[in-house]
Amino acid sequence: PYFNLGILRKKEGASDAAFTLFQRLAELAPEDAIAHYQLGTLHRQAGRTAEAIRAFERAAQLDDSLAAPRFQLFNLYRQAGRATDAKQML
């Protein structure tokens, strides 16, 4: 229920509520790559770049077949001037 409700809250623009739900999901299922990815998107939207990077890194670490967290990391690393790290996401 946390995932679906989190997505719904995110679509409604209730970012704080969505963040709380995805944070709880990540606590209950720490190996859920999508929960960490969703946390990363919410951190990024809120301008919390360091937290977004950590969440996307965790998502990519948990499931390296997911392209979305790697794409986000590529962009964030590039913006942070971390060209070497960005190239590793390609």
mmCIF file of C-alpha atoms in Angstrom:
data_model
loop_
_atom_site.group_PDB
_atom_site.id
_atom_site.type_symbol
_atom_site.label_atom_id
_atom_site.label_comp_id
_atom_site.label_asym_id
_atom_site.label_seq_id
_atom_site.Cartn_x
_atom_site.Cartn_y
_atom_site.Cartn_z
ATOM 1 C CA PRO A 1 0.000 0.000 0.000
ATOM 2 C CA TYR A 2 2.900 2.430 0.625
ATOM 3 C CA PHE A 3 4.055 2.347 -2.995
ATOM 4 C CA ASN A 4 0.677 2.928 -4.619
ATOM 5 C CA LEU A 5 -0.303 5.604 -2.128
ATOM 6 C CA GLY A 6 3.108 7.260 -2.549
ATOM 7 C CA ILE A 7 2.670 7.411 -6.324
ATOM 8 C CA LEU A 8 -0.824 8.828 -5.902
ATOM 9 C CA ARG A 9 0.383 11.506 -3.482
ATOM 10 C CA LYS A 10 3.271 12.350 -5.794
ATOM 11 C CA LYS A 11 0.898 12.781 -8.752
ATOM 12 C CA GLU A 12 -1.331 14.981 -6.606
ATOM 13 C CA GLY A 13 1.643 17.194 -5.829
ATOM 14 C CA ALA A 14 1.710 16.210 -2.155
ATOM 15 C CA SER A 15 5.468 15.734 -2.100
ATOM 16 C CA ASP A 16 5.833 15.663 1.685
ATOM 17 C CA ALA A 17 3.227 12.929 2.024
ATOM 18 C CA ALA A 18 4.775 10.978 -0.856
ATOM 19 C CA PHE A 19 8.221 11.312 0.696
ATOM 20 C CA THR A 20 6.952 9.971 4.026
ATOM 21 C CA LEU A 21 5.355 6.980 2.318
ATOM 22 C CA PHE A 22 8.418 6.102 0.238
ATOM 23 C CA GLN A 23 10.692 6.612 3.235
ATOM 24 C CA ARG A 24 8.577 4.144 5.206
ATOM 25 C CA LEU A 25 8.625 1.688 2.310
ATOM 26 C CA ALA A 26 12.418 1.945 2.114
ATOM 27 C CA GLU A 27 12.595 1.212 5.847
ATOM 28 C CA LEU A 28 10.299 -1.805 5.569
ATOM 29 C CA ALA A 29 11.840 -3.105 2.345
ATOM 30 C CA PRO A 30 15.410 -1.760 2.230
ATOM 31 C CA GLU A 31 16.161 -3.846 -0.874
ATOM 32 C CA ASP A 32 13.376 -2.188 -2.905
ATOM 33 C CA ALA A 33 15.246 -0.291 -5.630
ATOM 34 C CA ILE A 34 12.132 1.499 -6.858
ATOM 35 C CA ALA A 35 11.411 2.929 -3.398
ATOM 36 C CA HIS A 36 14.915 4.408 -3.328
ATOM 37 C CA TYR A 37 14.489 5.720 -6.862
ATOM 38 C CA GLN A 38 11.231 7.438 -5.899
ATOM 39 C CA LEU A 39 12.931 8.966 -2.857
ATOM 40 C CA GLY A 40 15.639 10.245 -5.170
ATOM 41 C CA THR A 41 13.131 11.934 -7.452
ATOM 42 C CA LEU A 42 11.469 13.645 -4.504
ATOM 43 C CA HIS A 43 14.807 14.786 -3.082
ATOM 44 C CA ARG A 44 15.789 16.137 -6.491
ATOM 45 C CA GLN A 45 12.517 18.018 -6.880
ATOM 46 C CA ALA A 46 13.082 19.573 -3.448
ATOM 47 C CA GLY A 47 16.606 20.653 -4.398
ATOM 48 C CA ARG A 48 18.310 18.216 -2.031
ATOM 49 C CA THR A 49 20.988 17.125 -4.489
ATOM 50 C CA ALA A 50 23.244 15.185 -2.108
ATOM 51 C CA GLU A 51 20.296 13.188 -0.776
ATOM 52 C CA ALA A 52 19.036 12.575 -4.303
ATOM 53 C CA ILE A 53 22.428 11.245 -5.356
ATOM 54 C CA ARG A 54 22.545 8.874 -2.362
ATOM 55 C CA ALA A 55 19.034 7.573 -3.095
ATOM 56 C CA PHE A 56 19.742 7.085 -6.811
ATOM 57 C CA GLU A 57 23.056 5.406 -6.032
ATOM 58 C CA ARG A 58 21.273 3.002 -3.681
ATOM 59 C CA ALA A 59 18.614 2.248 -6.308
ATOM 60 C CA ALA A 60 21.250 1.589 -8.974
ATOM 61 C CA GLN A 61 23.238 -0.552 -6.544
ATOM 62 C CA LEU A 62 20.193 -2.663 -5.707
ATOM 63 C CA ASP A 63 19.153 -3.203 -9.331
ATOM 64 C CA ASP A 64 21.769 -2.315 -11.929
ATOM 65 C CA SER A 65 19.333 -3.130 -14.734
ATOM 66 C CA LEU A 66 17.267 -0.026 -13.958
ATOM 67 C CA ALA A 67 18.095 2.743 -16.397
ATOM 68 C CA ALA A 68 16.217 5.566 -14.644
ATOM 69 C CA PRO A 69 18.449 5.930 -11.568
ATOM 70 C CA ARG A 70 21.572 5.735 -13.717
ATOM 71 C CA PHE A 71 20.199 8.445 -16.010
ATOM 72 C CA GLN A 72 19.424 10.652 -13.019
ATOM 73 C CA LEU A 73 22.887 10.044 -11.594
ATOM 74 C CA PHE A 74 24.500 10.887 -14.929
ATOM 75 C CA ASN A 75 22.746 14.266 -14.932
ATOM 76 C CA LEU A 76 23.409 15.023 -11.266
ATOM 77 C CA TYR A 77 27.058 14.029 -11.470
ATOM 78 C CA ARG A 78 27.506 16.118 -14.592
ATOM 79 C CA GLN A 79 25.879 19.138 -12.940
ATOM 80 C CA ALA A 80 28.154 18.680 -9.928
ATOM 81 C CA GLY A 81 31.245 18.625 -12.139
ATOM 82 C CA ARG A 82 31.850 14.941 -11.497
ATOM 83 C CA ALA A 83 32.616 13.991 -15.112
ATOM 84 C CA THR A 84 34.345 10.708 -14.258
ATOM 85 C CA ASP A 85 31.367 9.541 -12.202
ATOM 86 C CA ALA A 86 28.962 10.678 -14.933
ATOM 87 C CA LYS A 87 30.814 8.684 -17.595
ATOM 88 C CA GLN A 88 30.477 5.535 -15.482
ATOM 89 C CA MET A 89 26.689 5.841 -15.752
ATOM 90 C CA LEU A 90 26.790 5.446 -19.547
#
